[in-house]
Structures are given as structure tokens and as C-alpha cells.
CSV table of C-alpha atoms and ligand atoms in Angstrom, one decimal:
chain,number,residue,atom,x,y,z
A,8,MET,CA,-5.4,-22.0,61.4
A,9,ASN,CA,-3.2,-21.1,64.3
A,10,ARG,CA,0.1,-19.4,64.1
A,11,GLU,CA,2.3,-22.4,65.2
A,12,LEU,CA,0.8,-24.6,62.6
A,13,ILE,CA,1.4,-22.1,59.8
A,14,LEU,CA,5.0,-21.7,61.0
A,15,LYS,CA,5.4,-25.4,61.0
A,16,ILE,CA,4.2,-25.7,57.4
A,17,LYS,CA,6.4,-22.9,56.4
A,18,GLU,CA,9.4,-24.6,57.9
A,19,ASP,CA,8.6,-28.0,56.4
A,20,PHE,CA,8.2,-26.6,52.9
A,21,ALA,CA,10.7,-23.8,53.1
A,22,ASN,CA,12.1,-24.6,49.6
A,23,ASP,CA,8.8,-25.0,47.9
A,24,ILE,CA,6.8,-22.0,49.2
A,25,ILE,CA,7.3,-19.0,46.9
A,26,SER,CA,5.3,-16.6,49.0
A,27,PHE,CA,2.9,-16.6,51.9
A,28,VAL,CA,0.2,-14.1,52.9
A,29,GLU,CA,-2.1,-14.3,55.9
A,30,ASP,CA,-5.2,-13.1,54.1
A,31,ARG,CA,-8.3,-11.8,56.0
A,32,ASP,CA,-10.2,-15.1,55.6
A,33,MET,CA,-7.5,-17.7,55.4
A,34,PRO,CA,-3.8,-18.3,54.9
A,35,VAL,CA,-2.6,-18.2,51.3
A,36,PHE,CA,0.4,-20.2,50.1
A,37,VAL,CA,1.9,-19.9,46.6
A,38,ILE,CA,4.0,-22.9,45.9
A,39,ARG,CA,6.1,-24.4,43.2
A,40,ARG,CA,4.3,-26.7,40.8
A,41,GLU,CA,6.7,-29.5,41.4
A,42,ALA,CA,5.8,-29.6,45.0
A,43,LEU,CA,2.1,-29.5,44.6
A,44,LEU,CA,1.3,-33.2,45.0
A,45,ARG,CA,3.6,-33.5,48.0
A,46,PHE,CA,2.1,-30.5,49.6
A,47,VAL,CA,-1.5,-31.6,49.1
A,48,THR,CA,-0.8,-35.0,50.4
A,49,PHE,CA,0.7,-33.4,53.5
A,50,LEU,CA,-2.4,-31.2,53.9
A,51,LYS,CA,-4.6,-34.3,53.9
A,52,GLU,CA,-2.5,-36.6,56.0
A,53,CYS,CA,-0.8,-34.4,58.6
A,54,ALA,CA,-2.8,-35.0,61.8
A,55,GLU,CA,-2.8,-31.4,62.8
A,56,VAL,CA,-3.9,-30.0,59.4
A,57,LYS,CA,-6.2,-32.7,58.3
A,58,MET,CA,-7.8,-31.1,55.3
A,59,GLU,CA,-10.7,-33.4,54.4
A,60,GLN,CA,-12.4,-31.5,51.6
A,61,VAL,CA,-11.3,-29.6,48.5
A,62,THR,CA,-13.9,-26.9,48.3
A,63,ASP,CA,-13.0,-25.3,45.0
A,64,ILE,CA,-10.5,-25.4,42.3
A,65,THR,CA,-10.4,-22.5,39.8
A,66,ALA,CA,-8.0,-20.4,37.9
A,67,VAL,CA,-7.2,-16.7,37.3
A,68,ASP,CA,-6.1,-15.3,33.9
A,69,TRP,CA,-3.7,-12.4,34.4
A,70,PHE,CA,-3.6,-11.7,30.7
A,71,LYS,CA,-0.9,-9.1,29.9
A,72,LYS,CA,-0.7,-8.2,33.6
A,73,ARG,CA,1.7,-10.9,34.7
A,74,GLU,CA,4.5,-12.8,33.1
A,75,GLU,CA,3.1,-16.0,34.5
A,76,ARG,CA,-0.3,-15.8,32.9
A,77,PHE,CA,-2.4,-18.4,34.8
A,78,GLU,CA,-2.8,-18.9,38.5
A,79,VAL,CA,-4.6,-22.1,39.6
A,80,VAL,CA,-6.3,-21.7,43.0
A,81,TYR,CA,-7.2,-24.4,45.4
A,82,HIS,CA,-9.3,-24.1,48.5
A,83,PHE,CA,-9.2,-26.7,51.3
A,84,TYR,CA,-11.3,-27.1,54.3
A,85,SER,CA,-11.0,-29.3,57.4
A,86,TYR,CA,-14.2,-30.5,59.2
A,87,THR,CA,-12.2,-31.6,62.2
A,88,PHE,CA,-10.6,-28.3,63.0
A,89,ASN,CA,-12.8,-26.0,61.0
A,90,HIS,CA,-10.0,-24.2,59.3
A,91,ARG,CA,-9.3,-23.3,55.7
A,92,LEU,CA,-6.4,-22.8,53.4
A,93,ARG,CA,-5.8,-21.4,50.0
A,94,LEU,CA,-3.2,-22.7,47.6
A,95,LYS,CA,-1.9,-21.1,44.4
A,96,VAL,CA,0.2,-22.3,41.6
A,97,ASN,CA,1.5,-20.0,38.9
A,98,LEU,CA,1.8,-21.2,35.3
A,99,PHE,CA,3.2,-19.8,32.1
A,100,GLU,CA,0.9,-19.7,29.1
A,101,ASN,CA,2.9,-22.1,26.9
A,102,ASP,CA,3.2,-24.6,29.7
A,103,ALA,CA,-0.3,-24.4,31.4
A,104,LYS,CA,-0.1,-27.8,32.9
A,105,VAL,CA,-0.4,-28.9,36.4
A,106,PRO,CA,-0.6,-32.4,38.0
A,107,THR,CA,-4.0,-33.6,39.0
A,108,ILE,CA,-4.9,-34.1,42.6
A,109,THR,CA,-7.7,-36.5,42.0
A,110,GLU,CA,-5.6,-39.3,43.4
A,111,ILE,CA,-5.6,-37.5,46.7
A,112,PHE,CA,-9.0,-35.9,46.7
A,113,SER,CA,-11.4,-37.6,44.3
A,114,GLY,CA,-13.8,-34.6,44.6
A,115,ALA,CA,-11.3,-32.6,42.6
A,116,ASN,CA,-12.3,-34.5,39.4
A,117,TRP,CA,-15.1,-32.2,38.3
A,118,PHE,CA,-13.5,-29.0,39.5
A,119,GLU,CA,-10.5,-29.8,37.3
A,120,ARG,CA,-12.7,-30.6,34.4
A,121,GLU,CA,-14.4,-27.2,34.8
A,122,CYS,CA,-11.1,-25.4,35.1
A,123,TYR,CA,-10.0,-27.2,31.9
A,124,ASP,CA,-13.2,-26.3,30.2
A,125,MET,CA,-13.1,-22.6,31.0
A,126,TYR,CA,-9.4,-21.8,31.1
A,127,GLY,CA,-7.8,-24.6,29.1
A,128,ILE,CA,-5.5,-25.7,31.9
A,129,ILE,CA,-4.3,-29.2,31.4
A,130,PHE,CA,-4.4,-31.4,34.5
A,131,LEU,CA,-1.8,-34.1,33.9
A,132,ASN,CA,-2.9,-37.7,34.6
A,133,HIS,CA,-6.5,-36.7,35.1
A,134,PRO,CA,-8.7,-39.8,34.6
A,135,ASP,CA,-11.2,-38.1,32.3
A,136,LEU,CA,-10.3,-34.7,31.2
A,137,ARG,CA,-13.3,-33.7,29.0
A,138,ARG,CA,-15.4,-30.5,28.9
A,139,ILE,CA,-18.0,-30.5,31.6
A,140,LEU,CA,-20.2,-27.5,31.0
A,141,LEU,CA,-19.8,-26.7,27.3
A,142,TYR,CA,-20.4,-29.0,24.4
A,143,PRO,CA,-17.5,-31.0,22.8
A,144,GLU,CA,-17.8,-29.0,19.5
A,145,PHE,CA,-16.9,-25.7,21.3
A,146,VAL,CA,-13.6,-24.3,20.2
A,147,GLY,CA,-11.5,-22.3,22.7
A,148,HIS,CA,-11.9,-21.5,26.4
A,149,PRO,CA,-14.4,-18.8,27.1
A,150,LEU,CA,-13.1,-17.4,30.4
A,151,ARG,CA,-9.7,-16.6,29.0
A,152,LYS,CA,-9.4,-12.9,28.7
A,153,ASP,CA,-8.5,-13.1,25.0
A,154,TYR,CA,-11.7,-15.0,24.1
A,155,PRO,CA,-14.0,-12.5,22.4
A,156,ILE,CA,-16.8,-11.7,24.9
A,157,ASP,CA,-19.7,-12.3,22.6
A,158,LYS,CA,-18.4,-14.9,20.3
A,159,ARG,CA,-21.0,-17.7,20.1
A,160,GLN,CA,-20.8,-21.1,18.6
A,161,PRO,CA,-24.3,-22.3,17.7
A,162,LEU,CA,-25.0,-26.0,17.3
A,163,VAL,CA,-28.2,-25.6,15.1
A,164,LYS,CA,-28.8,-23.6,12.0
A,165,LEU,CA,-30.1,-20.2,13.0
A,166,ARG,CA,-33.2,-18.6,11.5
A,167,ARG,CA,-31.7,-15.1,11.8
A,168,PRO,CA,-28.2,-13.9,12.7
A,169,GLU,CA,-27.9,-13.4,16.4
A,170,GLU,CA,-26.5,-9.9,16.1
A,171,SER,CA,-29.6,-8.6,14.3
A,172,ARG,CA,-32.6,-7.4,16.2
A,173,GLU,CA,-34.9,-8.0,13.2
A,174,ARG,CA,-37.5,-10.6,13.8
A,175,PRO,CA,-37.9,-13.2,11.0
B,28,MET,CA,-87.0,-23.2,-14.1
B,29,GLY,CA,-83.4,-22.2,-15.1
B,30,ASP,CA,-83.5,-19.3,-12.6
B,31,GLU,CA,-84.7,-21.6,-9.9
B,32,GLU,CA,-81.8,-23.9,-10.4
B,33,LEU,CA,-79.3,-21.0,-10.4
B,34,LEU,CA,-80.7,-19.7,-7.2
B,35,LYS,CA,-80.5,-23.1,-5.7
B,36,GLY,CA,-76.9,-23.4,-6.6
B,37,ALA,CA,-76.1,-19.9,-5.1
B,38,VAL,CA,-77.8,-20.7,-1.9
B,39,ILE,CA,-75.9,-23.9,-1.5
B,40,THR,CA,-72.6,-22.2,-2.3
B,41,SER,CA,-73.1,-19.5,0.2
B,42,ARG,CA,-74.2,-22.0,2.9
B,43,LEU,CA,-71.0,-23.9,2.3
B,44,ASP,CA,-69.0,-20.8,2.8
B,45,GLU,CA,-70.9,-19.9,5.8
B,46,SER,CA,-70.5,-23.4,7.2
B,47,ILE,CA,-66.7,-23.3,6.6
B,48,LYS,CA,-66.5,-20.0,8.5
B,49,PHE,CA,-68.7,-21.4,11.2
B,50,PHE,CA,-66.4,-24.5,11.4
B,51,ASP,CA,-63.3,-22.2,11.6
B,52,LYS,CA,-64.9,-20.3,14.4
B,53,LEU,CA,-66.0,-23.3,16.3
B,54,LEU,CA,-62.5,-24.9,15.9
B,55,ASN,CA,-60.8,-21.7,17.0
B,56,TRP,CA,-63.1,-21.3,19.9
B,57,ALA,CA,-62.4,-24.8,21.0
B,58,ARG,CA,-58.6,-24.5,20.5
B,59,LYS,CA,-58.2,-21.2,22.3
B,60,TYR,CA,-59.9,-22.4,25.5
B,61,SER,CA,-58.1,-25.7,25.7
B,62,LEU,CA,-54.4,-24.9,25.4
B,63,PHE,CA,-52.3,-27.8,26.6
B,64,GLN,CA,-49.0,-26.3,27.5
B,65,TYR,CA,-45.5,-27.6,27.6
B,66,PRO,CA,-43.4,-25.6,30.0
B,67,PHE,CA,-39.8,-25.5,28.8
B,68,ALA,CA,-38.6,-24.0,32.0
B,69,THR,CA,-34.8,-23.4,32.3
B,70,ALA,CA,-34.1,-20.6,34.7
B,71,CYS,CA,-35.4,-18.2,37.3
B,72,CYS,CA,-38.5,-17.2,35.2
B,73,ALA,CA,-39.9,-20.6,36.1
B,74,MET,CA,-40.6,-19.4,39.6
B,75,GLU,CA,-42.8,-16.7,38.3
B,76,TYR,CA,-44.5,-19.1,35.9
B,77,MET,CA,-45.3,-21.3,38.9
B,78,THR,CA,-46.9,-18.3,40.6
B,79,THR,CA,-49.0,-17.6,37.5
B,80,MET,CA,-50.1,-21.2,37.5
B,81,GLY,CA,-50.9,-21.1,41.2
B,82,PRO,CA,-54.3,-20.4,42.8
B,83,ARG,CA,-53.8,-16.6,43.2
B,84,TYR,CA,-53.5,-15.8,39.5
B,85,ASP,CA,-54.9,-19.1,38.3
B,86,LEU,CA,-54.1,-19.5,34.6
B,87,GLY,CA,-56.8,-22.2,34.6
B,88,ARG,CA,-59.5,-19.5,34.3
B,89,PHE,CA,-58.3,-19.0,30.7
B,90,GLY,CA,-58.5,-22.6,29.8
B,91,ALA,CA,-54.8,-23.3,29.9
B,92,GLU,CA,-54.4,-25.1,33.2
B,93,VAL,CA,-53.0,-28.5,32.3
B,94,PRO,CA,-49.2,-28.6,31.8
B,95,ARG,CA,-48.2,-31.6,29.7
B,96,PHE,CA,-44.7,-32.9,30.1
B,97,SER,CA,-44.7,-34.6,26.8
B,98,PRO,CA,-44.4,-32.3,23.7
B,99,ARG,CA,-46.6,-34.8,21.8
B,100,GLN,CA,-49.6,-34.0,24.0
B,101,SER,CA,-49.3,-30.3,24.0
B,102,ASP,CA,-49.9,-27.4,21.6
B,103,LEU,CA,-48.5,-24.4,23.4
B,104,LEU,CA,-44.8,-24.2,24.1
B,105,TRP,CA,-43.7,-21.8,26.9
B,106,VAL,CA,-40.0,-21.1,26.7
B,107,VAL,CA,-39.4,-19.9,30.2
B,108,GLY,CA,-35.9,-18.7,31.0
B,109,THR,CA,-32.4,-18.5,29.5
B,110,VAL,CA,-31.7,-20.8,26.6
B,111,SER,CA,-28.0,-21.6,26.0
B,112,HIS,CA,-26.4,-22.8,22.8
B,113,LYS,CA,-25.9,-26.2,24.4
B,114,LEU,CA,-29.6,-26.4,25.0
B,115,ALA,CA,-30.7,-25.1,21.6
B,116,PRO,CA,-30.8,-28.5,19.8
B,117,VAL,CA,-33.1,-29.8,22.6
B,118,LEU,CA,-35.5,-26.9,22.3
B,119,LEU,CA,-35.6,-27.4,18.5
B,120,ARG,CA,-36.3,-31.0,19.0
B,121,VAL,CA,-39.1,-30.4,21.5
B,122,TYR,CA,-40.7,-27.9,19.1
B,123,GLU,CA,-40.5,-30.3,16.2
B,124,GLN,CA,-42.1,-33.1,18.2
B,125,MET,CA,-45.2,-31.0,18.9
B,126,CYS,CA,-48.1,-31.6,16.5
B,127,GLU,CA,-49.7,-28.8,14.5
B,128,PRO,CA,-51.4,-26.6,15.3
B,129,LYS,CA,-48.8,-25.3,17.8
B,130,TRP,CA,-48.0,-21.9,19.3
B,131,VAL,CA,-44.9,-20.6,21.1
B,132,ILE,CA,-44.7,-18.0,23.9
B,133,SER,CA,-41.4,-16.6,24.7
B,134,TYR,CA,-41.4,-15.8,28.5
B,135,GLY,CA,-39.1,-13.1,29.8
B,136,VAL,CA,-36.3,-11.1,28.2
B,137,CYS,CA,-33.8,-13.9,28.3
B,138,ALA,CA,-35.9,-16.1,26.0
B,139,SER,CA,-37.0,-13.1,23.9
B,140,SER,CA,-33.6,-11.5,23.3
B,141,GLY,CA,-31.0,-13.0,25.4
B,142,GLY,CA,-31.6,-10.4,28.1
B,143,PHE,CA,-28.4,-9.1,29.7
B,144,TYR,CA,-26.5,-12.3,28.8
B,145,ASN,CA,-24.5,-11.1,25.8
B,146,ASN,CA,-21.9,-13.8,26.2
B,147,TYR,CA,-20.5,-17.0,24.7
B,148,ALA,CA,-23.3,-19.2,26.0
B,149,THR,CA,-26.7,-17.6,25.5
B,150,VAL,CA,-28.9,-17.7,22.5
B,151,GLN,CA,-29.8,-14.1,21.6
B,152,GLY,CA,-33.6,-14.7,21.5
B,153,ILE,CA,-35.2,-18.0,20.8
B,154,ASP,CA,-36.6,-16.8,17.5
B,155,CYS,CA,-33.1,-17.6,16.2
B,156,ILE,CA,-34.2,-21.2,16.6
B,157,ILE,CA,-38.0,-21.5,16.4
B,158,PRO,CA,-40.8,-19.2,15.4
B,159,VAL,CA,-42.4,-17.3,18.2
B,160,ASP,CA,-46.0,-16.1,18.5
B,161,ILE,CA,-46.0,-13.9,21.6
B,162,TYR,CA,-43.1,-12.2,23.4
B,163,ILE,CA,-43.4,-11.3,27.1
B,164,PRO,CA,-40.9,-8.7,28.3
B,165,GLY,CA,-39.8,-8.4,31.9
B,166,CYS,CA,-37.2,-9.9,34.1
B,167,PRO,CA,-39.2,-11.8,35.3
B,168,PRO,CA,-42.6,-10.8,33.9
B,169,ARG,CA,-45.4,-10.1,36.4
B,170,PRO,CA,-48.2,-12.6,36.3
B,171,GLU,CA,-50.5,-9.9,34.9
B,172,GLN,CA,-48.3,-9.6,31.9
B,173,VAL,CA,-48.4,-13.4,31.4
B,174,LEU,CA,-52.2,-13.3,31.6
B,175,ASP,CA,-52.3,-10.5,29.1
B,176,ALA,CA,-50.0,-12.5,26.8
B,177,LEU,CA,-52.3,-15.5,27.0
B,178,MET,CA,-55.3,-13.4,26.1
B,179,LEU,CA,-53.4,-11.9,23.2
B,180,LEU,CA,-52.6,-15.4,22.0
B,181,GLN,CA,-56.3,-16.3,22.3
B,182,LYS,CA,-57.1,-13.3,20.1
B,183,LYS,CA,-54.6,-14.4,17.6
B,184,ILE,CA,-55.9,-18.0,17.5
B,185,ASP,CA,-59.4,-16.6,17.1
B,186,CYS,CA,-58.4,-14.9,13.8
B,187,GLU,CA,-56.7,-17.9,12.3
B,188,LYS,CA,-58.1,-19.8,9.4
B,189,ALA,CA,-58.2,-23.5,10.1
B,190,ASP,CA,-56.2,-24.4,7.0
B,191,TRP,CA,-53.7,-21.7,7.3
B,192,ARG,CA,-51.9,-23.6,10.0
B,193,PHE,CA,-51.7,-26.7,8.0
B,194,SER,CA,-50.2,-25.0,5.0
B,195,ARG,CA,-47.7,-23.3,7.2
B,196,LYS,CA,-44.2,-23.0,6.0
B,197,LYS,CA,-41.5,-25.2,7.3
B,198,ARG,CA,-39.0,-23.6,9.7
B,199,ASP,CA,-36.1,-23.4,7.3
B,200,GLU,CA,-38.0,-22.3,4.2
C,16,SF4,S1,-35.6,-12.9,32.2
C,16,SF4,FE1,-34.8,-12.5,34.3
C,16,SF4,S2,-36.0,-13.8,35.6
C,16,SF4,FE2,-36.3,-14.6,33.5
C,16,SF4,S3,-34.8,-16.2,33.2
C,16,SF4,FE3,-33.9,-14.2,32.5
C,16,SF4,S4,-32.7,-13.5,34.2
C,16,SF4,FE4,-34.2,-15.0,35.0
């Protein structure tokens, strides 16, 4: 992304951008949650930015390191201009909700489901917010830092406890 | 007269014993060289399994060359790769669908003990779910190890009594 374009985005969204870093691989914007949909729509529709693909959506758990525990991270890519952009939204633990962007990028659907599955972040107005990788009986969200690292939730009756190394 | 009859009886009994033993041997011999396998391949170990099946190492030399993709037609279950708790019911079901006599080989450390995946998803050894006959260590095992395991299994089959398998205990007992 060239400099002028970044400056233009920064001016247009001056009130919504919390911080900005020109990282070594792509520019990184941290924005307010309320402006997320507007910003993403802009990224897709602006003729000079023209982000056509959402490459990834994931989250980071800053357990006990930050006041705002979760950080949802979006990556966008433009085929036309071959440039990328990273977008972050910070969330508090007791309000880990963010509006879905499936209306704008339908490819976001499964990414958001995965993010919900692993981190328990709620994507408001998502058409089908179910677990995608784990089974429905699973309790909790395993990539949260406070999920015990070796806590397993078997679906079938086990012949021996998993912790024991004794063969039955 | 009486002695003769007694003798007759004895001869017949021992012949019966002998014939049963002979029958066992014949059955085991037939079984161990015609293992129909079901590859339950879930992860990277499957690549190594393919190598073993290929022409260079050629599992067919040991009479185990036909993979069957229906558990009802097979008697040797290879669990090749990581098994997660989401997959465990499927594995159990496949095992239960196989007809007796059946054997299980656990292929690679992931299947044998969970390997280095000590996390929320992975079963810590498939013997938590189904009985296993042979474990193959290695990540992934070399084909030589697999051939060795197959030969061990053949030895094991050779020592079995035919009726032992049929009176085998159920999984949960
Ligand atoms: S034992 Fe190693 S090669 Fe085999 S499935 Fe596990 S990680 Fe993959």
C-alpha cells in the first residue's frame, strides 16, 4: 500500500482509528468496534483500496497482560493492487462481541465460526454461529489461555484413563 | 477284547486332539497369510504407510496386500496417525463393524500414545478406545519397522487357538 493511500484512510477515519503501525509486512490499523462495519465496507468498495478477499480472521488472548483481553485480527488482500492490510479490534472479556462481516465478505463465515470455536468470541448477526472444528458437546474454548492445556472431553467410554500409561 | 476296545477309544481320542490341533494350525496358517487390511489413515503417518504398501517395500510379500475400504470385509485394522476425540466414536464404530477374528495395529507414536500432542484434542493412545495387538513406535515409523510389526503379528496369530478368538471378552467387560 502506498503512503498517500494510507494517509487518505487515516484522514477519512481519523476519529475511529485508535492506533496505526506500518509493520514490516503490511499496515496495521487498530480501530473502534463501532466503526468496524463502516471501515470494512470502505476497504471493499473504495476504488483505490479494493480489498477483494479476507485472508484470515483470528484472535489473540492477552490473558492478564492487557486490560482489553481479546484482540480480533483481520487480514485483507487485494488481487487488483496486490496489497494487504491488517485490522485489529480490541475487546473486553465481559463484552467479547463484535459485529460479523459476513454481509460484506461471505468468505468470513467459517473464519468467524472458527474464531468463536477456539476463543468464544461472539460475532453478532452471524447467520450460523456454531462450532466448526470441535464437537457440539465440547465445553469451553480451548485456545483461551485459561483453558487447562491437557483437559480432554472424551465422547466415548474409555478403557483406561488417559493419564495412565498402563495398558489394559 | 476289553483291552482292544479301550485301545481303540484311546486312539480315536488322540486322533481327535491331533486333528483339532492340525485344524488350528491350518486355520492360523491361512489367516496369517491373507490379512485383509482396513487402513484407518488420519495423518502424516499415512504417507509412510503408502511407501510400505508400494513396490519398494511391498507388503504384499507377507500376504497383506489388499486394502479393503469396508470394515466388514477386513480383519486387520491399521490405525495410522493422530486420532482426536472427535474422531474416537468413528474409530470405535469401525472396529465394532469388523467381524471376528480381527486384529489391530497401532501405527506411529500418535496412535500408540498420543505422541507429542498432549492437548485438548488428541486421544492419548488408541488403546483408550479399542484393544491393540501390536504397537509400532516412530514418528513416522520406517517401513522396516512396519514389516517387523506385521511379522510379529503373524507370529501372534500362529500361536492362537481357533476358539480363543470366539470366546474373547467384549470390549467393556
Ligand atoms: S507419529 Fe508422527 S508422522 Fe505419525 S501421525 Fe503422528 S506426527 Fe504424524
